[in-house]
Coordinates of C-alpha atoms in Angstrom, one line a residue:
Chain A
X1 CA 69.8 93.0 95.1
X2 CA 67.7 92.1 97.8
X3 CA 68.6 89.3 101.3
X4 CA 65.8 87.6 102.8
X5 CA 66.9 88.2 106.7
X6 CA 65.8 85.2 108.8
X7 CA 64.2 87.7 111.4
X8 CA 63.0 90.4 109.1
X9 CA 62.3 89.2 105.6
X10 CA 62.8 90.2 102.4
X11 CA 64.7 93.7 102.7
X12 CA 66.4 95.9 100.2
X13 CA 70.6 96.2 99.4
X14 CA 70.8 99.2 101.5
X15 CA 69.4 98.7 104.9
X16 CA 73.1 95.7 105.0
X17 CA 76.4 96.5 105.2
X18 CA 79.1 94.2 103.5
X19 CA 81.7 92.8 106.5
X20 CA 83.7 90.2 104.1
X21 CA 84.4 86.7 103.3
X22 CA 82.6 84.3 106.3
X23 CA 86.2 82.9 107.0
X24 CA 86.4 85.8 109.5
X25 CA 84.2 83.4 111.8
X26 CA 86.6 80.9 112.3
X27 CA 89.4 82.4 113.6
X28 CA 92.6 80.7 114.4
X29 CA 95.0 80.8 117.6
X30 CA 97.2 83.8 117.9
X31 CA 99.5 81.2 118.7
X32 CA 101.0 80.5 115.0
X33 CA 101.8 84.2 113.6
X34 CA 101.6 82.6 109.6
X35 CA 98.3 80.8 110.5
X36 CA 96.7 84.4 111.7
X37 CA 98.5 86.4 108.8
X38 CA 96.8 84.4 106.6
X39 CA 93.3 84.0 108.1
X40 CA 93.3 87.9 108.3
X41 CA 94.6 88.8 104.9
X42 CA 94.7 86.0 101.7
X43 CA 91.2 85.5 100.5
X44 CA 89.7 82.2 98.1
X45 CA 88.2 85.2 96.6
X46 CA 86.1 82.9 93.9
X47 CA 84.0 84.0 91.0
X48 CA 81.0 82.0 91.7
X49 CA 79.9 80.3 94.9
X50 CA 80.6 82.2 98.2
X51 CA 80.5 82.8 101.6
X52 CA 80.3 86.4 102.9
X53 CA 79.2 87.9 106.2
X54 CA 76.2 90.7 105.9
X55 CA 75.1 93.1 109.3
X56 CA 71.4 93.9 109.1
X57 CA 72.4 97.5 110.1
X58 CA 69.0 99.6 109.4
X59 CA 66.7 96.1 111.0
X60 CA 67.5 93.7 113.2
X61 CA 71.0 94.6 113.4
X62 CA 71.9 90.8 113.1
X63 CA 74.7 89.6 111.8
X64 CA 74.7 87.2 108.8
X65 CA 76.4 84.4 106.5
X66 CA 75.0 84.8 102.7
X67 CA 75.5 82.1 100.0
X68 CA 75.6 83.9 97.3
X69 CA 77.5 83.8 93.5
X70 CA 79.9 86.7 92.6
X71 CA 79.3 86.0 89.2
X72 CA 76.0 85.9 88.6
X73 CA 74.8 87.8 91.9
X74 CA 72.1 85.5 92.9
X75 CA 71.7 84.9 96.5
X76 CA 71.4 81.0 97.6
X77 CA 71.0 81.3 101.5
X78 CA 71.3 83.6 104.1
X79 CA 71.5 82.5 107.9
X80 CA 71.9 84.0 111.1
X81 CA 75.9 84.3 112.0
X82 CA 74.3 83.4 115.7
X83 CA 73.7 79.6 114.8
X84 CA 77.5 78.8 114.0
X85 CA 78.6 81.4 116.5
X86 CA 77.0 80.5 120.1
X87 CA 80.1 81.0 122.1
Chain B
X1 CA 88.8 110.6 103.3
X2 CA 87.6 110.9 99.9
X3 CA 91.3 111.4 98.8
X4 CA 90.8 112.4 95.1
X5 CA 89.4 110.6 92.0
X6 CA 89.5 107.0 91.8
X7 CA 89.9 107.2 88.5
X8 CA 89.7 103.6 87.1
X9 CA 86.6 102.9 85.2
X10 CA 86.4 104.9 81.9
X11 CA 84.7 105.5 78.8
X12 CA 83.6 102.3 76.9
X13 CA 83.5 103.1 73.6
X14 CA 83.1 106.4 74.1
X15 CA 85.5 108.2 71.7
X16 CA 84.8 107.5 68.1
X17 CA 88.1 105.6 67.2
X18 CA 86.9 102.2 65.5
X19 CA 87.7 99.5 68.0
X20 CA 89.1 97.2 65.6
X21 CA 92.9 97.3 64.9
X22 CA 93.9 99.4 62.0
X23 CA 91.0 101.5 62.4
X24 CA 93.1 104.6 62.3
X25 CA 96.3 103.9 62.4
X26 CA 99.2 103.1 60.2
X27 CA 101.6 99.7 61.4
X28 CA 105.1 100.1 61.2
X29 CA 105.1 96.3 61.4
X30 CA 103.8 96.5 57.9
X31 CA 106.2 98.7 56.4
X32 CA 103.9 101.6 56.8
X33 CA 106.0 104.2 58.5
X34 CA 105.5 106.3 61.9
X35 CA 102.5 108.5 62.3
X36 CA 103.4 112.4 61.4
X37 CA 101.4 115.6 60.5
X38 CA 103.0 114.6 56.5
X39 CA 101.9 111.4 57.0
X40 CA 98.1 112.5 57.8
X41 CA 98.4 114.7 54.9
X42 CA 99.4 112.7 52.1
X43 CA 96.7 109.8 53.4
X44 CA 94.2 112.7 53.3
X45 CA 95.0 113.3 49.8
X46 CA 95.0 109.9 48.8
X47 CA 91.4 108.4 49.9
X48 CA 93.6 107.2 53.1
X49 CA 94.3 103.6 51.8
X50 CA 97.8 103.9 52.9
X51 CA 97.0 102.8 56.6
X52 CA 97.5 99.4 57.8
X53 CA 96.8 97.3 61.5
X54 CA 98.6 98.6 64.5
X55 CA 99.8 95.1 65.3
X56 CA 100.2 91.5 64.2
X57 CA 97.8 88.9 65.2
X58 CA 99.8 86.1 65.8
X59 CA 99.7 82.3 66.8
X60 CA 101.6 81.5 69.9
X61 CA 105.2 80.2 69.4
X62 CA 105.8 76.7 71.6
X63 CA 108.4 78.8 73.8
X64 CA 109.3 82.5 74.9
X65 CA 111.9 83.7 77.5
X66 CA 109.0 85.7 78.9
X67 CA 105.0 85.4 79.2
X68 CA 103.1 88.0 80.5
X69 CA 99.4 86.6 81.8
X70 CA 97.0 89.7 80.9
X71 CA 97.0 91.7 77.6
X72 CA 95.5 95.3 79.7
X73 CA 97.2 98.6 80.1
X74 CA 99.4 97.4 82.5
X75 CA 100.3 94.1 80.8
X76 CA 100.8 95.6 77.5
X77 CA 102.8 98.6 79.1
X78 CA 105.3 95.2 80.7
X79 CA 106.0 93.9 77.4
X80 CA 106.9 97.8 75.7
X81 CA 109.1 98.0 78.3
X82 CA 110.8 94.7 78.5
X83 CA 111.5 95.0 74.8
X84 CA 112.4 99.1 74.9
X85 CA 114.0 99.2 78.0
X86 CA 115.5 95.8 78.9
X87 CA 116.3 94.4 75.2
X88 CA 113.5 91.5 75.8
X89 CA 112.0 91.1 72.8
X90 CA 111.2 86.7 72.6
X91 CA 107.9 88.1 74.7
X92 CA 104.5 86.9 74.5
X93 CA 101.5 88.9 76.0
X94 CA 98.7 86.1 76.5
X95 CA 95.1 88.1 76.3
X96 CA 91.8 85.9 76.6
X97 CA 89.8 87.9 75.4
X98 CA 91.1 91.2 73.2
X99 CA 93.7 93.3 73.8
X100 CA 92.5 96.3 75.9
X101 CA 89.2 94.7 76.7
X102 CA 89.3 94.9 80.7
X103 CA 89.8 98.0 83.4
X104 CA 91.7 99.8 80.9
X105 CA 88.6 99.9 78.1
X106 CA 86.3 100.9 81.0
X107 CA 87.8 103.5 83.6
X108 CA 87.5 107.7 84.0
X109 CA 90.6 107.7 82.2
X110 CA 92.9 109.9 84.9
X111 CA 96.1 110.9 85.0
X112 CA 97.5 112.0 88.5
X113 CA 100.4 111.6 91.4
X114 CA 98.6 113.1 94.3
X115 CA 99.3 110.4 97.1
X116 CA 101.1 111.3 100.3
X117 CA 102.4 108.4 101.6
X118 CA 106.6 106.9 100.5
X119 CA 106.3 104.1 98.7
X120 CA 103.1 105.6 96.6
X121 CA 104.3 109.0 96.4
X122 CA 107.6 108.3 94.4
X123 CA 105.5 105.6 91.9
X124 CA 102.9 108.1 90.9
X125 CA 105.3 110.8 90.4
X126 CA 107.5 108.4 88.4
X127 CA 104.5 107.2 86.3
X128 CA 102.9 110.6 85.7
X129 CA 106.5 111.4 83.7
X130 CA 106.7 108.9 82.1
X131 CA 102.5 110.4 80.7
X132 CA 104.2 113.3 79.6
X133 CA 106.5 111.9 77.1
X134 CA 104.2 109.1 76.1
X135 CA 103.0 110.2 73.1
X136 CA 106.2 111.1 72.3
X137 CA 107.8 107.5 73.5
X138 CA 105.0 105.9 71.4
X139 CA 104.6 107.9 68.1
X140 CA 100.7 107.6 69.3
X141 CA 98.1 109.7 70.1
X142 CA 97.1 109.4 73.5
X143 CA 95.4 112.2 74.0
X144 CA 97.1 112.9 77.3
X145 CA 95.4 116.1 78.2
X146 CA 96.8 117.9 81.8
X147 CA 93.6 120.1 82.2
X148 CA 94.2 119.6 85.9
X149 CA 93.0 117.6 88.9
X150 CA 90.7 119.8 91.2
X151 CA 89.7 117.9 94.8
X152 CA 87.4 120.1 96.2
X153 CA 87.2 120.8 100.2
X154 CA 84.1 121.6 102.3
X155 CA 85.1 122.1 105.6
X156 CA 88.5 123.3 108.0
X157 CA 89.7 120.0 108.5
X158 CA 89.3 118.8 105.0
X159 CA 91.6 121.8 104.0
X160 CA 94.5 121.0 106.3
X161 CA 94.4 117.8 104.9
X162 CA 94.5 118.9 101.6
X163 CA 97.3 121.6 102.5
X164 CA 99.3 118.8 104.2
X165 CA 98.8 116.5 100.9
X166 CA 99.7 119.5 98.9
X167 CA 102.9 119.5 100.6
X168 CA 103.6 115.8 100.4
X169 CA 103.5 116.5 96.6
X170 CA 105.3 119.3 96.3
X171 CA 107.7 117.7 98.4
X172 CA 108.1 114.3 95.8
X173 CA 108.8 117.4 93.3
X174 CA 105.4 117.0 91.3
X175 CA 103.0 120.3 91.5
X176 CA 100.0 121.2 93.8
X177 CA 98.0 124.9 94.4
X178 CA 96.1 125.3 98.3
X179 CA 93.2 127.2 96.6
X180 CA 90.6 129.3 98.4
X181 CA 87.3 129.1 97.5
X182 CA 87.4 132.6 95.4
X183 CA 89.8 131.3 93.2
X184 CA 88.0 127.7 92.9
X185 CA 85.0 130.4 92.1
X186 CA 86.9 131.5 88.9
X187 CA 88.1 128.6 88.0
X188 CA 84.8 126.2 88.1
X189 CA 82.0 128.8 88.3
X190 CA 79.3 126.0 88.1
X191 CA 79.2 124.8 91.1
X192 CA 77.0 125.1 94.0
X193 CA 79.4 126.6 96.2
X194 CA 76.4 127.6 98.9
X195 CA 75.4 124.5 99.5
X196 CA 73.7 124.1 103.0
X197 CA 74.7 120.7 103.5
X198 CA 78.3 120.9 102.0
X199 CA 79.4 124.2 101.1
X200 CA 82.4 124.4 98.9
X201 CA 85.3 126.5 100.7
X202 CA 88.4 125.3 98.3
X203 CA 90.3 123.0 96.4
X204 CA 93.9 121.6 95.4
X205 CA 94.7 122.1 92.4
X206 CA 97.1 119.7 90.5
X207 CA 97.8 121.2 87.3
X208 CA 99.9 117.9 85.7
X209 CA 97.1 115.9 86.6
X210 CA 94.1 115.2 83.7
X211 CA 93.3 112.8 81.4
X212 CA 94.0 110.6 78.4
X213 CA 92.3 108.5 75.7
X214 CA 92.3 105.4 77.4
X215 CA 91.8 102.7 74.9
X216 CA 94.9 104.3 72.8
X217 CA 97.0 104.0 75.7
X218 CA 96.5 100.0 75.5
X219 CA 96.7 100.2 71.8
X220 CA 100.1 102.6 71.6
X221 CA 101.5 99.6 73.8
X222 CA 100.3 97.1 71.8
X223 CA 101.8 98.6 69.1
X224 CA 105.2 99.5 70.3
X225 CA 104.9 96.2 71.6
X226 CA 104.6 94.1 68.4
X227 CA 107.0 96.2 66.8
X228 CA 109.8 95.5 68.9
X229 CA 108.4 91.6 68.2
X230 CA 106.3 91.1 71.3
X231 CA 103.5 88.2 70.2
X232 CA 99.9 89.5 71.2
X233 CA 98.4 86.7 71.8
X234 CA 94.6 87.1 71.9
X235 CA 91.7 84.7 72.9
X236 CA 94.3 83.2 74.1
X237 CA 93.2 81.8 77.8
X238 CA 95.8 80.9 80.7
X239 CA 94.5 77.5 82.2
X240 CA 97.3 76.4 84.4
X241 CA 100.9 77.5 85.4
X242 CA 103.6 75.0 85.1
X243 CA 105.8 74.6 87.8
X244 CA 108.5 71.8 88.2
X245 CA 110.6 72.2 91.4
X246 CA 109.5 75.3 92.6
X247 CA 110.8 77.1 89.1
X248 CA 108.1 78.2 86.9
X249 CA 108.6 76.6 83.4
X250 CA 105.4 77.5 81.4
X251 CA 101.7 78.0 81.5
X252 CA 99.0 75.7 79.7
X253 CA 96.8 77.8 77.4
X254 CA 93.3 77.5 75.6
X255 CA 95.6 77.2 72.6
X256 CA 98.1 74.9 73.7
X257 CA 101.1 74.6 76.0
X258 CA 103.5 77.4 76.1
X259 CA 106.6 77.2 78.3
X260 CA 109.0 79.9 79.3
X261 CA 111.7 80.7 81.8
X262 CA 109.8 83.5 83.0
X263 CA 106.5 84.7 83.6
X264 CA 104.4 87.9 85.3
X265 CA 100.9 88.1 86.4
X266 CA 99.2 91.5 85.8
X267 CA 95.5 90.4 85.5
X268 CA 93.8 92.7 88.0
X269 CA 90.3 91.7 88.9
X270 CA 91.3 87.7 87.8
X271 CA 94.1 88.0 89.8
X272 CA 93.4 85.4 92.7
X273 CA 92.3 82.8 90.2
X274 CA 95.3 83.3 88.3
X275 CA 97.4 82.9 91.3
X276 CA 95.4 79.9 92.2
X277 CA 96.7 77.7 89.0
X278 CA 100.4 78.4 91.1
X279 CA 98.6 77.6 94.2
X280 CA 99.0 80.7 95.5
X281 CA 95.6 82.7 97.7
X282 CA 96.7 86.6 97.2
X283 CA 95.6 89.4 99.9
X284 CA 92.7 90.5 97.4
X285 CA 89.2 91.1 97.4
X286 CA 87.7 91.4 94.1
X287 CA 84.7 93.9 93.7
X288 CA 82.4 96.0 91.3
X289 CA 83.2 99.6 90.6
X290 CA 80.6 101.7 88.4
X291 CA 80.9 104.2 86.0
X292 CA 78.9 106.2 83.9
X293 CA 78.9 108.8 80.5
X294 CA 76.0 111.5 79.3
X295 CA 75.3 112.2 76.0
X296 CA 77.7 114.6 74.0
X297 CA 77.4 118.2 75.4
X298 CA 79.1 120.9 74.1
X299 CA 82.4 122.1 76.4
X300 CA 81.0 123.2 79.7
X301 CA 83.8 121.1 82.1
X302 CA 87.0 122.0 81.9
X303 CA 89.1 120.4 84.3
X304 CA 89.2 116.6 86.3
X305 CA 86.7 117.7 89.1
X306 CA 86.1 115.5 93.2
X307 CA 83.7 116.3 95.4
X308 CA 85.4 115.9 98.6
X309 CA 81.9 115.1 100.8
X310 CA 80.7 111.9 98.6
X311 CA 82.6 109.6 96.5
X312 CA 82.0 111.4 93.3
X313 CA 84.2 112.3 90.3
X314 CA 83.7 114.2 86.9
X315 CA 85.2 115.5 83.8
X316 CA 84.4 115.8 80.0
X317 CA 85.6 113.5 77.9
X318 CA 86.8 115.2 74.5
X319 CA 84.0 114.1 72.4
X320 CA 81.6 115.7 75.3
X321 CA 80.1 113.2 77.3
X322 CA 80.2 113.4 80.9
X323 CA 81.7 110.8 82.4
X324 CA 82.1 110.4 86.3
X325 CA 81.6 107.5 88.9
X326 CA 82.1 107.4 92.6
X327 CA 82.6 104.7 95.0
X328 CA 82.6 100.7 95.0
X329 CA 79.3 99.4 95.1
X330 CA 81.3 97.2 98.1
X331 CA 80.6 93.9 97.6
X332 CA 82.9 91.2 96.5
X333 CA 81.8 90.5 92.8
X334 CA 82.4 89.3 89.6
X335 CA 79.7 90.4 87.4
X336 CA 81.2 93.6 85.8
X337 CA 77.8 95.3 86.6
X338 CA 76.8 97.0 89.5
X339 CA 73.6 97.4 91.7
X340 CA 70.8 100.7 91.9
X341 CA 71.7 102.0 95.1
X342 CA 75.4 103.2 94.4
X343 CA 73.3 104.7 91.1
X344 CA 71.5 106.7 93.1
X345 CA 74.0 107.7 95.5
X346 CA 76.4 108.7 92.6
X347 CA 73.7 110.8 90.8
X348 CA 72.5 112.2 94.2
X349 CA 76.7 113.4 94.9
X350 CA 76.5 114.9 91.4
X351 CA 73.5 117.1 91.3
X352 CA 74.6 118.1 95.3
X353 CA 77.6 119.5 94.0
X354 CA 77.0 120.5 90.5
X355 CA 72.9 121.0 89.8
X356 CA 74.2 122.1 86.2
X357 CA 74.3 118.6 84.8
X358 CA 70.7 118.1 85.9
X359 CA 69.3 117.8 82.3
X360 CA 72.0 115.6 80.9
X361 CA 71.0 112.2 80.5
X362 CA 73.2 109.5 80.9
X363 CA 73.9 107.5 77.7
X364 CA 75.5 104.2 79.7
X365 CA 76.9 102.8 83.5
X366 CA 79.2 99.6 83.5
X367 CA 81.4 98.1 85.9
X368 CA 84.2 96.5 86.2
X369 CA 86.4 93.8 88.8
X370 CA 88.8 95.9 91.2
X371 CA 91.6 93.7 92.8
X372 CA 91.9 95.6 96.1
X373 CA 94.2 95.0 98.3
X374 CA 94.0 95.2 102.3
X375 CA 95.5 98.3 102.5
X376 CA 94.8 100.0 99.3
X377 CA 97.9 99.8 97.5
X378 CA 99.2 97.9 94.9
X379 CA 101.5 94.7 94.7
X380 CA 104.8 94.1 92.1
X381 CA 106.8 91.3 93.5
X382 CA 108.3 87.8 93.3
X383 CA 106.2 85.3 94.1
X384 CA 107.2 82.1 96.6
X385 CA 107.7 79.9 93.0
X386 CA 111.3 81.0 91.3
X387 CA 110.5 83.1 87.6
X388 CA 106.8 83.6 88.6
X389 CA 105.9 87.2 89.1
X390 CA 102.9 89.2 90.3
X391 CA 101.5 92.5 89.7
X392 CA 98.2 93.4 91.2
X393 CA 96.4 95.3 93.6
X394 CA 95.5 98.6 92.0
X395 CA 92.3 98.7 93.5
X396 CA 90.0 101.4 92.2
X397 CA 93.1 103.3 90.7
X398 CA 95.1 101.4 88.2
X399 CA 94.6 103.6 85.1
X400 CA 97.0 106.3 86.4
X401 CA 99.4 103.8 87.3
X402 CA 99.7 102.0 83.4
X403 CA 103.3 103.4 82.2
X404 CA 104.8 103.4 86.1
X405 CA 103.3 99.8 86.7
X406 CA 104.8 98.5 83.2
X407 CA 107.9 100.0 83.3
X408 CA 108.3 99.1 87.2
X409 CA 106.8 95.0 86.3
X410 CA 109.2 95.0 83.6
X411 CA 112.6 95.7 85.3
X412 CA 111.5 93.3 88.6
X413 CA 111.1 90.6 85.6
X414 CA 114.1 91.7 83.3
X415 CA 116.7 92.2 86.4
X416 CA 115.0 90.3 89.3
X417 CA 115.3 93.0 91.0
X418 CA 112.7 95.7 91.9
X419 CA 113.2 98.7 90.7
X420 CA 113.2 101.9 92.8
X421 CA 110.0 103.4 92.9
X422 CA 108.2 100.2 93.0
X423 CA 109.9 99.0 95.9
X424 CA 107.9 98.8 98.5
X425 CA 105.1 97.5 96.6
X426 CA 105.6 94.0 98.4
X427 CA 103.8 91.1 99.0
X428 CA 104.5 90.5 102.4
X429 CA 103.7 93.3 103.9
X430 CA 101.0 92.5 104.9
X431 CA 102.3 89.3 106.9
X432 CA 104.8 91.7 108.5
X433 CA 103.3 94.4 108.9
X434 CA 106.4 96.7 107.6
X435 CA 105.8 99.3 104.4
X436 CA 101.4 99.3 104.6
X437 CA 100.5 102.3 102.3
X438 CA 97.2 102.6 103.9
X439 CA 96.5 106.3 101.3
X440 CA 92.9 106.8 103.7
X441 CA 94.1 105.8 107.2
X442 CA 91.2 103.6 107.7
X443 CA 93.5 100.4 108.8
X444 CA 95.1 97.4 106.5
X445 CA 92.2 95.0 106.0
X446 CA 89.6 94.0 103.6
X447 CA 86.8 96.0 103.0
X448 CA 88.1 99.1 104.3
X449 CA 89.6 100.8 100.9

């Protein structure tokens, strides 16, 4: 398997390391106990199409939402984390 | 910590028992009698034409009082017991695909109750009993060998873990031996115990622990199964659960419309999608575990062997291939098939702690879908919708778990009640916070296990 990183190109499996699905991004308010229980632990979890967060850890060390299928392990997009994540 | 073998992804076809049914054995659902050392005799003698299928083949019947959703180890071990133990016997196992054909036709086949932490420790110690009088339960050769479980230390801290797991199993009253690296010496000679990077200085030693045939485990459940009049139900896939005011009432099937007052879950990797026809989301992550086997060597690994420095795990399976695997290729996947680097990685922890196997050459690698949980331990519980029950969660380890998991799914289904050792294998834990079993300490999310 290999991500295209928008900064550094086409790199290899290894030099990423796997954070999870990309719903850890939008993270509710502590405010409803439930609503955070279940951001932090249940999981879509689909066999196909998904969203997962990747960290470039031996290049650019950025993080990164990849589109990819579980199924079939083909990789649709990858994008920097920083464009959905200004704040 | 490397805490011991993960022990779920097996030998494919390794053993050279045919995989259809009947290929060995003789049905008592035929008429055909129990297996015995007479028995093998008299076939012997008589161009063995006396043997017959292990189980029926049935259709599925418009109603049962129970369905169980997954025809694996653990799924097959439910129905045995719900008929043996709980008198259940209007069962139906629904399989897609055939029986046996998932995590328990594919895992490093071992047999152990190491953990440390309540909750685990009494399960495993409950479920590695009932391995001992399996074959004996079953009338079936499992091949439940208890050459013993050897995780292997490399430095002082590693060994005060190990002492203070030790204890934690002696202490559930199963068996474990603090050994120093002499004795490991004369007991696995092979190994490179002067390694510069990870030098071996001892091991714990669990002498119950080992391994067993893994495909006859599925298929000596299967058969006690049908012939207490369970219905194995194969190609035979669940497309929706029905649920009419919050009571489960049946499940709609690739062959038709089944109801039931009752129903369990046990379909490990497929778990969440499963749980998605009840609209449930679980706590699970699914993801790719690899495994591999060498070509037949003659006896040269005696025992269940862990390097405790790299994910990496190792014995010899009875017709001699080596089969070992190491660490999840962590990912969340559904491909059943793995990537190159963890390849590498396992072949590099192999020859750093055992150059010996150098020149063996590896016959096959597969993979297969681990439902892990955030904190590593598995799940047997009600679910939110009345008669709908789940079992999942075994992460890398299920195999060890098949007769405890059954027996454990089948009395939280018969009784509606969990049943002891099980307990505190709950669902919402995780919302509460009360009972994690985090096994590694590493915390109770996703992607940390």
């Amino acid at each position: 398997m290999r991500l295209t990183c928008p900064l550094c190109g086409a790199r290899d499996r290894r030099e990423f390391t796997y954070q999870g699905d990309a719903i850890m991004l939008t993270r509710p308010s502590n405010d409803d106990p439930t609503a955070f229980s279940d951001w932090l632990h249940l999981r879509d979890n689909p066999a196909g199409r998904t969203r997962d967060l990747w960290y470039h850890e031996a290049g650019c060390c950025a993080w990164l939402v990849v589109e990819r299928d579980t199924v079939t392990h083909a990789v649709h997009s990858v994008a920097l984390v920083e464009g959905e994540d200004a704040d | 910590m490397p805490a011991g073998p993960a022990g779920w992804l097996g030998t494919g076809r390794e053993i050279g028992m045919g995989r259809t049914t009947g290929a060995i054995g003789g049905g008592m659902g035929s008429g055909s009698g129990r297996f015995s050392g007479w028995r093998i005799l008299k076939e012997g003698l008589t161009g063995n034409r006396g043997w017959r299928p292990h189980f029926r083949n049935p259709a599925p019947k418009p109603e049962y009082d129970v369905l169980i959703i997954g025809g694996g180890g653990h799924g097959l071990a439910t129905a045995f017991y719900l008929a043996q133990e709980h008198g259940l016997t209007n069962v139906a196992v629904l399989e897609k695909g055939y029986l046996g054909g998932g995590n328990v036709g594919r895992n490093t086949t071992i047999v152990r109750a190491n953990y440390g932490l309540p909750g685990n420790s009494e399960f495993y110690s409950h479920s590695l009993k009932l391995w001992e009088g399996m074959e004996r339960e079953l009338n079936f050769n499992t091949m439940m060998s208890q050459r013993g479980v050897l995780n292997l230390y490399h430095s002082d801290g590693q060994r005060d873990a190990f002492a203070r797991r030790g204890n934690a199993m002696r202490n559930q009253g199963d068996d474990a031996e603090l050994l120093d690296r002499a004795a490991v010496r004369r007991l696995v000679p092979y190994l490179d115990f002067d390694n510069a990077r990870f030098p071996v200085h001892g091991g714990l030693l669990h002498r119950r622990g080992g391994t067993a045939r893994h495909d006859a485990v599925a298929w000596g459940y299967a058969r006690g199964a049908d012939h207490r009049g369970v219905d194995l139900i194969q190609n035979c896939t669940v497309t929706g659960i029905d649920i009419v005011q919050g009571r489960v009432t049946g499940v709609q099937t690739t062959r038709g419309a089944i109801r039931a007052k009752k129903v369990g879950i046990v379909v490990a990797g497929r778990s969440s999608e499963v749980a998605a026809m009840a609209g449930m989301r679980l706590p699970i992550e699914s993801h790719v575990l690899q495994a591999f086997v060498t070509e037949g060597l003659k006896p040269v690994i005696d025992h269940v062997v862990t390097f405790g420095m790299s994910h990496f795990y190792i014995s010899q399976s009875d017709k001699g291939g080596l089969v070992f695997g190491g660490d999840l290729d962590f990912y969340a996947s559904y491909a059943a098939r793995g990537n190159l680097p963890m390849v590498e990685h396992v072949m590099e922890a192999g020859m750093t702690l055992m150059p010996m196997i150098g020149k063996a050459r590896v016959l096959r690698s597969w993979g297969g879908i681990m439902d892990m949980s955030p904190d590593g331990s598995p799940i047997i519980d009600r679910t939110g919708v009345d008669g709908l029950y789940l079992n999942c969660g075994w992460c890398y380890g299920g195999f060890k778990a098949v007769p405890g998991s059954g027996f454990s799914f089948a009395h939280l289904v018969a009784t509606d009640r969990p049943h002891a050792p099980a307990a505190r294998f709950r669902l919402d834990r995780f919302a509460t916070g009360r009972g994690l079993m985090d096994e590694e300490g590493t915390g109770a999310q996703h992607n940390l296990h």
